[in-house]
């Protein structure tokens, strides 16, 4: 590989300074603040919080509901992935299942709660269709439903990707050797997927444990740690020290989860060569799993059906006459359209600058000989560990008196850091597959490193860059956890506005704004997928 150039060191230093200032320093301030008392530094704040018993109850509740949601999401994600990879279900149905299961990712989690209320509540759409309440939606049941819907898409994606590395030939070989169905299933399917299934569970658990959007709408009187943190920080008398303690407590299971993910990754094994074969038809298996998968996806999406109906009715559920007044009302309101424009700007800036930062970090890690390049992996690991709410609190504590407070810049910076891990890994994966001698060839031809990257490396990784941009954009539009403590009246975005509208029970406006986010994300996703396909055809 080529020798280290001064420009590589400059880019590396700029990136490290960025993460020192906007990741490590805020977390350090958070830790210091949690230990700060009137008499100096001690663990008195921790002792005081634990003595109140409220936090212990909230942590235990969070662990209980998050673990239950993670088990269900992992099982359902496996059933869907197995149906797509190991059955002979009609191919277009597989495509529909694969696309439909990802729909909730295009919506903010705070909307899930309102959709559950309007679908499964006393006067909900599904309740009216069935004729009775299925369950009490506030508290544990509502949280469990919301968390499963929220974590099923990422759990499915993880298992679905892992299935791509399973050689289905071994399922047939196992059968030919006389193994029973259970033994064959365990050794040829479950055993190779052990790491991915464990990873899906951990991912679903962490996402549920650290989510704020769903408890904000259907948490009821069931205390969970994310809601506890919100009350402490934005209650009538904010307590920054207590908030810092709760934020540090939130880091513990997240950090343990990331460690477990790394350990589980060792359980994954890949075959030297994967046979491109289809399993033989099996009417009972194919029909059964086809129906079950359709029921899972339809059940999940049915919760959101009300969102596409209620805003177009006079006054759901009592007056179902068609009207456009709620939609036109939102577009006529300068306040609400302004909030939507704010969201677009924040998402666009986050996507452009975030993709630049993540791609630059991956480029230095994979395609240079810099001695300290492993630092970008450390950054990726830390950003993967820190929940959005914790990062938001850390930013609030560090930048409270600065000129960054209440600006769009702080929202963009928080999003870039919070969402960094996945785009970084996307870029790293793409760059590691390229010819390692391109930079050396460019150097021999007299090109600078920047010129080689621009002319050769960038065009060959354009597909990954488009994917990174889409990831940053969609997640910036839907996130609420990271920015809930950082928005001001001037910088309010759609997700935070929905939380505000909840207090005034303006559910039609909430659904119209949610649809705006949904269709915006859908357009961006479709446009990026189209660009990917165009590149693949060339």
Coordinates of C-alpha atoms in Angstrom, one line a residue:
X1 CA 0.0 0.0 0.0
X2 CA 1.1 3.6 -0.7
X3 CA 2.9 5.6 1.9
X4 CA 1.2 8.0 4.4
X5 CA 0.7 11.5 2.9
X6 CA 0.4 14.8 4.9
X7 CA -3.2 15.3 3.6
X8 CA -4.2 12.0 5.1
X9 CA -2.8 13.1 8.5
X10 CA -4.7 16.4 8.2
X11 CA -8.0 14.7 7.4
X12 CA -7.4 12.2 10.3
X13 CA -6.6 15.0 12.7
X14 CA -9.8 17.0 11.7
X15 CA -12.0 13.9 12.2
X16 CA -10.4 13.1 15.6
X17 CA -10.8 16.7 16.7
X18 CA -14.5 16.6 15.6
X19 CA -15.2 13.4 17.7
X20 CA -13.1 14.7 20.6
X21 CA -15.3 17.8 20.8
X22 CA -18.7 16.3 19.9
X23 CA -18.5 12.8 21.4
X24 CA -15.8 12.2 24.0
X25 CA -15.9 15.7 25.7
X26 CA -19.7 15.7 26.1
X27 CA -19.6 12.2 27.6
X28 CA -16.8 13.2 29.9
X29 CA -18.8 16.3 31.1
X30 CA -21.8 14.0 31.6
X31 CA -19.8 11.7 33.8
X32 CA -18.3 14.6 35.8
X33 CA -21.7 16.2 36.3
X34 CA -23.1 12.9 37.6
X35 CA -20.4 12.9 40.3
X36 CA -20.7 16.6 41.1
X37 CA -22.2 17.6 44.5
X38 CA -22.2 20.7 46.7
X39 CA -19.3 19.2 48.7
X40 CA -17.2 18.2 45.7
X41 CA -17.1 14.9 43.8
X42 CA -18.7 11.8 45.2
X43 CA -21.2 9.0 44.4
X44 CA -23.8 10.8 46.5
X45 CA -26.0 11.6 43.5
X46 CA -26.1 7.9 42.6
X47 CA -26.9 6.9 46.1
X48 CA -29.7 9.5 46.3
X49 CA -31.2 8.3 43.0
X50 CA -31.1 4.7 44.0
X51 CA -32.6 5.4 47.4
X52 CA -35.7 6.9 45.8
X53 CA -36.6 3.4 44.5
X54 CA -38.2 5.1 41.5
X55 CA -35.2 4.5 39.3
X56 CA -34.8 0.9 40.3
X57 CA -38.5 0.3 39.4
X58 CA -38.0 2.1 36.1
X59 CA -34.8 0.1 35.2
X60 CA -36.5 -3.2 36.1
X61 CA -39.6 -2.3 34.1
X62 CA -37.4 -1.3 31.1
X63 CA -35.4 -4.6 31.3
X64 CA -38.6 -6.6 31.6
X65 CA -40.5 -5.1 28.7
X66 CA -37.4 -4.7 26.5
X67 CA -36.4 -8.4 27.0
X68 CA -39.9 -9.5 26.1
X69 CA -40.1 -7.3 23.0
X70 CA -36.6 -8.5 21.9
X71 CA -37.6 -12.2 22.2
X72 CA -40.8 -11.7 20.2
X73 CA -39.1 -9.4 17.5
X74 CA -36.2 -12.0 17.1
X75 CA -38.7 -14.9 16.7
X76 CA -40.9 -13.0 14.2
X77 CA -37.8 -11.7 12.4
X78 CA -36.5 -15.3 12.1
X79 CA -39.9 -16.6 10.8
X80 CA -40.0 -13.9 8.1
X81 CA -36.3 -14.4 7.0
X82 CA -36.8 -18.2 7.0
X83 CA -39.9 -17.8 4.8
X84 CA -38.0 -15.7 2.3
X85 CA -34.9 -17.9 2.2
X86 CA -36.0 -21.4 2.9
X87 CA -39.4 -21.9 1.3
X88 CA -40.8 -21.9 -2.2
X89 CA -43.4 -19.2 -1.5
X90 CA -44.5 -17.3 -4.7
X91 CA -41.5 -15.0 -5.4
X92 CA -43.5 -11.7 -5.7
X93 CA -45.0 -12.4 -2.3
X94 CA -41.5 -12.7 -0.9
X95 CA -40.6 -9.3 -2.4
X96 CA -43.7 -7.7 -0.8
X97 CA -43.0 -9.3 2.6
X98 CA -39.3 -8.1 2.4
X99 CA -40.4 -4.5 1.6
X100 CA -43.5 -4.3 3.8
X101 CA -41.7 -5.3 7.0
X102 CA -39.4 -2.3 6.7
X103 CA -42.2 0.3 6.4
X104 CA -42.2 1.2 10.2
X105 CA -38.6 2.4 9.8
X106 CA -39.9 5.4 7.8
X107 CA -41.9 6.7 10.7
X108 CA -40.9 8.3 14.1
X109 CA -41.4 6.0 17.0
X110 CA -43.5 8.6 18.8
X111 CA -46.1 8.1 16.1
X112 CA -46.3 4.4 16.8
X113 CA -48.0 5.1 20.2
X114 CA -50.7 7.3 18.7
X115 CA -51.3 4.7 15.9
X116 CA -51.7 2.1 18.7
X117 CA -54.1 4.4 20.6
X118 CA -56.3 5.0 17.5
X119 CA -56.2 1.4 16.4
X120 CA -56.4 -0.7 19.6
X121 CA -57.9 1.9 22.0
X122 CA -61.5 1.8 23.2
X123 CA -62.7 3.6 20.1
X124 CA -59.9 2.3 17.8
X125 CA -60.2 1.2 14.2
X126 CA -59.2 -2.5 14.9
X127 CA -61.2 -2.5 18.2
X128 CA -64.4 -1.5 16.2
X129 CA -63.7 -4.1 13.5
X130 CA -63.2 -6.9 16.0
X131 CA -66.0 -5.6 18.3
X132 CA -64.0 -5.7 21.5
X133 CA -60.8 -4.5 23.1
X134 CA -57.9 -6.9 22.6
X135 CA -55.9 -5.6 25.6
X136 CA -55.3 -2.5 27.8
X137 CA -53.0 -0.4 25.6
X138 CA -51.4 1.8 28.3
X139 CA -48.4 0.6 30.2
X140 CA -46.7 -2.8 29.6
X141 CA -49.0 -4.0 26.8
X142 CA -48.8 -0.8 24.8
X143 CA -45.0 -0.6 25.2
X144 CA -44.5 -4.2 24.3
X145 CA -46.6 -3.7 21.1
X146 CA -44.8 -0.5 20.1
X147 CA -41.3 -2.0 20.8
X148 CA -42.0 -5.1 18.8
X149 CA -43.2 -3.0 15.8
X150 CA -40.1 -0.8 16.3
X151 CA -37.5 -3.5 16.6
X152 CA -38.9 -6.1 14.2
X153 CA -37.5 -4.4 11.0
X154 CA -33.9 -4.1 12.2
X155 CA -34.0 -7.6 13.8
X156 CA -35.3 -9.0 10.5
X157 CA -32.7 -7.2 8.4
X158 CA -29.9 -8.6 10.6
X159 CA -31.2 -12.2 10.3
X160 CA -32.1 -11.8 6.6
X161 CA -28.5 -10.7 5.8
X162 CA -27.1 -13.6 7.8
X163 CA -29.3 -16.1 5.8
X164 CA -27.5 -14.9 2.7
X165 CA -24.4 -16.7 4.0
X166 CA -26.1 -20.0 4.8
X167 CA -25.5 -22.9 2.3
X168 CA -29.0 -24.5 1.8
X169 CA -27.2 -27.5 0.3
X170 CA -26.5 -28.7 3.9
X171 CA -30.3 -28.7 4.7
X172 CA -30.8 -31.2 1.9
X173 CA -27.6 -33.2 2.8
X174 CA -28.9 -33.4 6.4
X175 CA -32.2 -34.8 5.2
X176 CA -30.5 -37.4 2.9
X177 CA -28.4 -38.6 5.9
X178 CA -31.6 -39.5 7.7
X179 CA -31.7 -36.6 10.2
X180 CA -35.1 -35.8 11.6
X181 CA -36.8 -32.5 10.8
X182 CA -35.8 -31.0 14.2
X183 CA -32.2 -32.2 14.1
X184 CA -31.8 -31.0 10.5
X185 CA -33.3 -27.6 11.4
X186 CA -31.1 -27.2 14.4
X187 CA -27.8 -28.1 12.7
X188 CA -28.3 -26.7 9.2
X189 CA -30.2 -23.5 10.0
X190 CA -30.2 -22.5 13.7
X191 CA -26.6 -23.4 14.5
X192 CA -25.1 -21.3 11.7
X193 CA -27.4 -18.4 12.6
X194 CA -26.6 -18.4 16.3
X195 CA -24.6 -15.2 16.2
X196 CA -27.1 -13.4 14.1
X197 CA -30.1 -14.5 16.3
X198 CA -28.2 -13.4 19.4
X199 CA -27.3 -10.1 17.7
X200 CA -30.9 -9.5 16.7
X201 CA -32.0 -10.0 20.3
X202 CA -29.3 -7.7 21.7
X203 CA -30.1 -5.0 19.1
X204 CA -33.8 -5.2 19.7
X205 CA -33.2 -5.0 23.5
X206 CA -31.0 -2.0 23.3
X207 CA -33.4 -0.1 20.9
X208 CA -36.3 -0.8 23.2
X209 CA -34.4 0.0 26.4
X210 CA -33.3 3.4 25.1
X211 CA -36.3 4.5 23.1
X212 CA -38.3 7.5 24.3
X213 CA -40.9 8.0 21.6
X214 CA -43.1 5.0 22.4
X215 CA -43.2 5.5 26.3
X216 CA -44.0 9.2 25.5
X217 CA -47.4 8.2 24.0
X218 CA -48.5 4.9 25.5
X219 CA -46.3 4.5 28.6
X220 CA -49.2 5.5 30.9
X221 CA -48.3 5.1 34.6
X222 CA -45.7 2.3 33.8
X223 CA -42.4 3.9 34.6
X224 CA -39.5 3.2 32.2
X225 CA -36.0 4.7 32.3
X226 CA -36.3 6.8 29.2
X227 CA -39.5 8.5 30.4
X228 CA -37.9 8.9 33.9
X229 CA -34.9 10.8 32.3
X230 CA -37.3 13.0 30.3
X231 CA -39.3 14.0 33.4
X232 CA -36.1 14.7 35.4
X233 CA -34.7 17.0 32.7
X234 CA -37.8 18.7 31.4
X235 CA -40.0 18.6 34.5
X236 CA -41.1 21.7 36.5
X237 CA -37.7 21.8 38.2
X238 CA -34.9 20.3 36.0
X239 CA -32.2 18.4 38.0
X240 CA -29.2 18.2 35.8
X241 CA -27.1 16.1 38.2
X242 CA -29.9 13.5 38.7
X243 CA -30.4 13.5 34.9
X244 CA -26.7 12.9 34.4
X245 CA -26.9 9.9 36.8
X246 CA -29.8 8.4 34.9
X247 CA -28.0 8.9 31.6
X248 CA -24.9 7.1 32.9
X249 CA -27.2 4.2 34.2
X250 CA -28.7 4.0 30.7
X251 CA -25.2 3.5 29.3
X252 CA -24.6 0.3 31.3
X253 CA -27.0 -2.2 29.5
X254 CA -26.2 -0.5 26.2
X255 CA -22.4 -1.0 26.7
X256 CA -23.0 -4.6 27.9
X257 CA -25.2 -5.2 24.8
X258 CA -22.5 -4.0 22.4
X259 CA -19.9 -6.2 24.2
X260 CA -22.2 -9.2 23.8
X261 CA -22.7 -8.4 20.1
X262 CA -19.0 -8.5 19.5
X263 CA -18.8 -11.8 21.4
X264 CA -21.7 -13.3 19.5
X265 CA -20.1 -12.3 16.2
X266 CA -17.5 -15.0 16.9
X267 CA -20.3 -17.6 16.7
X268 CA -21.0 -16.8 13.1
X269 CA -19.3 -19.0 10.5
X270 CA -19.3 -18.7 6.7
X271 CA -19.0 -21.4 4.1
X272 CA -16.1 -21.3 1.6
X273 CA -18.6 -21.5 -1.2
X274 CA -22.4 -21.1 -1.1
X275 CA -24.5 -23.2 -3.5
X276 CA -27.2 -21.3 -5.3
X277 CA -29.9 -23.9 -4.9
X278 CA -33.5 -23.8 -4.1
X279 CA -35.0 -26.2 -1.5
X280 CA -37.6 -28.7 -2.9
X281 CA -41.2 -27.7 -2.7
X282 CA -43.1 -28.7 0.4
X283 CA -46.8 -27.7 0.3
X284 CA -47.5 -27.7 4.0
X285 CA -44.3 -25.8 4.9
X286 CA -44.7 -23.3 2.1
X287 CA -48.4 -22.6 2.6
X288 CA -48.1 -22.5 6.4
X289 CA -45.1 -20.1 6.5
X290 CA -46.6 -18.1 3.7
X291 CA -49.8 -17.5 5.6
X292 CA -47.9 -17.0 9.0
X293 CA -45.5 -14.4 7.4
X294 CA -48.4 -12.6 5.8
X295 CA -50.3 -12.5 9.1
X296 CA -47.2 -11.1 10.9
X297 CA -46.6 -8.3 8.4
X298 CA -50.3 -7.5 8.0
X299 CA -50.8 -7.4 11.7
X300 CA -47.9 -5.0 12.1
X301 CA -49.0 -2.7 9.3
X302 CA -52.7 -2.8 10.3
X303 CA -51.8 -0.7 13.4
X304 CA -50.7 2.1 11.0
X305 CA -53.8 1.9 8.7
X306 CA -55.7 4.4 10.9
X307 CA -53.0 6.9 10.2
X308 CA -53.9 6.9 6.6
X309 CA -57.6 7.2 7.3
X310 CA -58.2 9.4 10.4
X311 CA -56.8 12.7 9.0
X312 CA -59.3 12.4 6.0
X313 CA -62.3 12.1 8.3
X314 CA -64.3 14.9 10.0
X315 CA -63.7 13.6 13.5
X316 CA -62.6 10.0 13.8
X317 CA -64.1 7.8 15.2
X318 CA -67.4 9.5 15.6
X319 CA -67.8 11.4 12.3
X320 CA -66.3 9.4 9.4
X321 CA -67.4 11.8 6.6
X322 CA -64.5 12.4 4.2
X323 CA -62.8 15.8 4.5
X324 CA -59.4 17.4 3.6
X325 CA -59.7 20.2 6.2
X326 CA -57.1 18.6 8.5
X327 CA -54.6 18.2 5.7
X328 CA -55.2 21.7 4.3
X329 CA -55.1 23.1 7.9
X330 CA -51.6 21.8 8.4
X331 CA -50.4 23.2 5.0
X332 CA -52.1 26.5 5.8
X333 CA -50.4 26.7 9.2
X334 CA -47.1 28.5 8.8
X335 CA -46.0 27.0 12.1
X336 CA -46.4 23.4 11.1
X337 CA -45.0 23.8 7.5
X338 CA -42.1 25.6 9.1
X339 CA -41.4 22.7 11.4
X340 CA -41.5 20.3 8.4
X341 CA -39.0 22.6 6.5
X342 CA -36.8 22.5 9.6
X343 CA -36.9 18.7 9.6
X344 CA -35.9 18.6 5.9
X345 CA -33.0 21.0 6.4
X346 CA -31.7 19.1 9.4
X347 CA -32.0 15.7 7.6
X348 CA -30.3 17.1 4.4
X349 CA -27.4 18.7 6.3
X350 CA -27.0 15.6 8.5
X351 CA -27.0 13.3 5.4
X352 CA -24.4 15.4 3.5
X353 CA -22.0 16.1 6.4
X354 CA -22.6 12.8 8.1
X355 CA -21.9 10.8 4.9
X356 CA -18.7 12.9 4.4
X357 CA -17.5 12.2 8.0
X358 CA -18.4 8.5 7.9
X359 CA -16.9 7.9 4.5
X360 CA -13.7 9.9 5.4
X361 CA -13.2 7.8 8.6
X362 CA -13.7 4.6 6.7
X363 CA -11.4 5.7 3.9
X364 CA -8.6 6.4 6.4
X365 CA -9.2 3.1 8.3
X366 CA -9.3 0.8 5.3
X367 CA -7.1 2.4 2.6
X368 CA -4.2 4.1 4.5
X369 CA -1.2 3.0 6.6
X370 CA -1.9 5.6 9.3
X371 CA -0.6 4.2 12.7
X372 CA -3.6 5.5 14.7
X373 CA -6.3 4.6 12.1
X374 CA -7.9 2.1 14.6
X375 CA -9.2 5.2 16.5
X376 CA -12.0 5.4 13.9
X377 CA -13.2 1.9 15.0
X378 CA -13.2 3.0 18.6
X379 CA -15.3 6.0 17.7
X380 CA -17.7 3.7 15.8
X381 CA -17.9 1.4 18.8
X382 CA -18.6 4.3 21.2
X383 CA -21.3 5.9 19.0
X384 CA -22.9 2.5 18.7
X385 CA -23.0 2.2 22.5
X386 CA -24.3 5.6 23.4
X387 CA -28.2 6.0 23.3
X388 CA -29.6 9.1 21.6
X389 CA -31.1 10.5 24.8
X390 CA -27.7 10.1 26.6
X391 CA -25.9 12.0 23.9
X392 CA -28.6 14.7 23.9
X393 CA -28.2 15.2 27.7
X394 CA -24.4 15.3 27.3
X395 CA -24.8 18.0 24.6
X396 CA -27.2 20.0 26.8
X397 CA -24.7 19.9 29.7
X398 CA -21.7 20.9 27.6
X399 CA -23.2 23.5 25.3
X400 CA -25.8 25.0 27.6
X401 CA -24.2 28.4 27.8
X402 CA -22.6 28.4 24.3
X403 CA -23.7 30.0 21.0
X404 CA -24.5 26.5 19.7
X405 CA -27.5 26.2 22.1
X406 CA -30.8 26.4 20.4
X407 CA -29.3 26.3 16.9
X408 CA -29.8 23.9 13.9
X409 CA -26.1 23.2 14.1
X410 CA -26.3 21.4 17.4
X411 CA -29.2 19.2 16.0
X412 CA -27.1 18.3 12.9
X413 CA -24.0 17.6 15.0
X414 CA -25.9 15.4 17.4
X415 CA -27.5 13.4 14.6
X416 CA -24.2 12.9 12.7
X417 CA -22.5 11.5 15.9
X418 CA -25.6 9.5 17.1
X419 CA -26.1 7.8 13.7
X420 CA -22.4 7.4 12.7
X421 CA -21.9 3.6 13.2
X422 CA -24.0 2.1 10.5
X423 CA -22.9 4.4 7.6
X424 CA -19.3 4.0 8.7
X425 CA -19.6 0.2 8.6
X426 CA -21.3 0.5 5.2
X427 CA -18.4 2.5 3.8
X428 CA -15.8 0.3 5.5
X429 CA -17.4 -2.8 4.0
X430 CA -17.5 -1.3 0.4
X431 CA -13.9 0.1 0.6
X432 CA -12.3 -3.1 1.9
X433 CA -13.6 -5.0 -1.2
X434 CA -11.8 -2.7 -3.7
X435 CA -8.4 -3.2 -5.3
X436 CA -5.8 -2.1 -2.7
X437 CA -3.3 -0.9 -5.4
X438 CA -5.4 1.9 -6.9
X439 CA -3.8 4.6 -4.7
X440 CA -0.2 3.3 -5.5
X441 CA -1.0 3.4 -9.2
X442 CA -2.3 7.0 -8.8
X443 CA 0.8 8.0 -7.0
X444 CA 3.0 6.6 -9.8
X445 CA 1.0 8.6 -12.3
X446 CA 1.7 11.7 -10.3
X447 CA -1.8 12.1 -8.8
X448 CA -2.3 13.4 -5.3
X449 CA -4.2 11.2 -2.8
X450 CA -7.3 13.5 -3.0
X451 CA -7.2 13.2 -6.8
X452 CA -7.1 9.4 -6.7
X453 CA -9.9 9.2 -4.2
X454 CA -12.0 11.6 -6.3
X455 CA -11.3 10.0 -9.7
X456 CA -11.1 6.3 -8.8
X457 CA -12.2 5.3 -5.3
X458 CA -15.3 7.5 -5.0
X459 CA -16.9 6.4 -8.3
X460 CA -16.4 2.8 -7.3
X461 CA -18.0 3.2 -4.0
X462 CA -20.9 5.4 -5.2
X463 CA -23.4 2.7 -4.4
X464 CA -22.4 2.6 -0.7
X465 CA -22.4 6.5 -0.6
X466 CA -26.0 6.5 -1.8
X467 CA -27.0 3.9 0.8
X468 CA -25.2 6.0 3.6
X469 CA -27.0 9.2 2.5
X470 CA -30.4 7.4 2.6
X471 CA -29.7 5.9 6.0
X472 CA -28.7 9.3 7.5
X473 CA -31.7 11.1 5.9
X474 CA -34.4 8.7 6.9
X475 CA -33.1 8.3 10.5
X476 CA -32.7 12.1 10.9
X477 CA -36.3 12.6 9.9
X478 CA -37.6 10.0 12.4
X479 CA -35.3 10.4 15.4
X480 CA -36.6 12.0 18.6
X481 CA -34.4 10.5 21.4
X482 CA -31.3 12.4 20.5
X483 CA -32.8 15.9 19.9
X484 CA -35.6 16.1 22.4
X485 CA -33.4 18.0 24.9
X486 CA -31.8 20.2 22.2
X487 CA -34.7 21.7 20.1
X488 CA -35.9 25.3 20.8
X489 CA -39.0 27.1 19.6
X490 CA -37.1 28.2 16.5
X491 CA -35.5 24.9 15.7
X492 CA -38.5 22.6 16.4
X493 CA -38.6 19.6 14.0
X494 CA -41.6 17.3 13.2
X495 CA -40.7 14.6 15.7
X496 CA -40.5 17.1 18.6
X497 CA -43.5 19.0 17.4
X498 CA -45.6 15.8 17.5
X499 CA -44.6 15.5 21.2
X500 CA -45.8 19.1 21.8
X501 CA -49.1 18.5 19.9
X502 CA -49.7 15.5 22.1
X503 CA -50.4 17.9 25.1
X504 CA -53.2 19.6 23.1
X505 CA -54.6 16.2 21.9
X506 CA -54.2 17.4 18.2
X507 CA -54.1 13.9 16.8
X508 CA -55.1 14.8 13.3
X509 CA -52.2 17.2 13.0
X510 CA -50.0 14.5 14.5
X511 CA -51.0 12.0 11.8
X512 CA -50.7 14.5 8.9
X513 CA -47.2 15.4 10.0
X514 CA -46.4 11.7 10.4
X515 CA -47.6 11.1 6.8
X516 CA -45.4 14.0 5.6
X517 CA -42.4 12.3 7.2
X518 CA -43.4 8.9 5.8
X519 CA -43.9 10.1 2.2
X520 CA -40.7 12.2 2.4
X521 CA -38.7 9.2 3.5
X522 CA -40.4 7.0 1.0
X523 CA -39.5 9.4 -1.9
X524 CA -35.9 9.6 -0.7
X525 CA -35.6 5.8 -0.3
X526 CA -37.2 5.1 -3.7
X527 CA -35.0 7.7 -5.4
X528 CA -31.8 6.2 -3.8
X529 CA -32.9 2.6 -4.7
X530 CA -33.5 3.8 -8.3
X531 CA -30.0 5.4 -8.4
X532 CA -28.5 2.1 -7.0
X533 CA -30.3 0.1 -9.7
X534 CA -29.2 2.5 -12.5
X535 CA -25.6 2.1 -11.3
X536 CA -25.9 -1.7 -11.2
X537 CA -27.2 -1.8 -14.9
X538 CA -24.2 0.3 -16.2

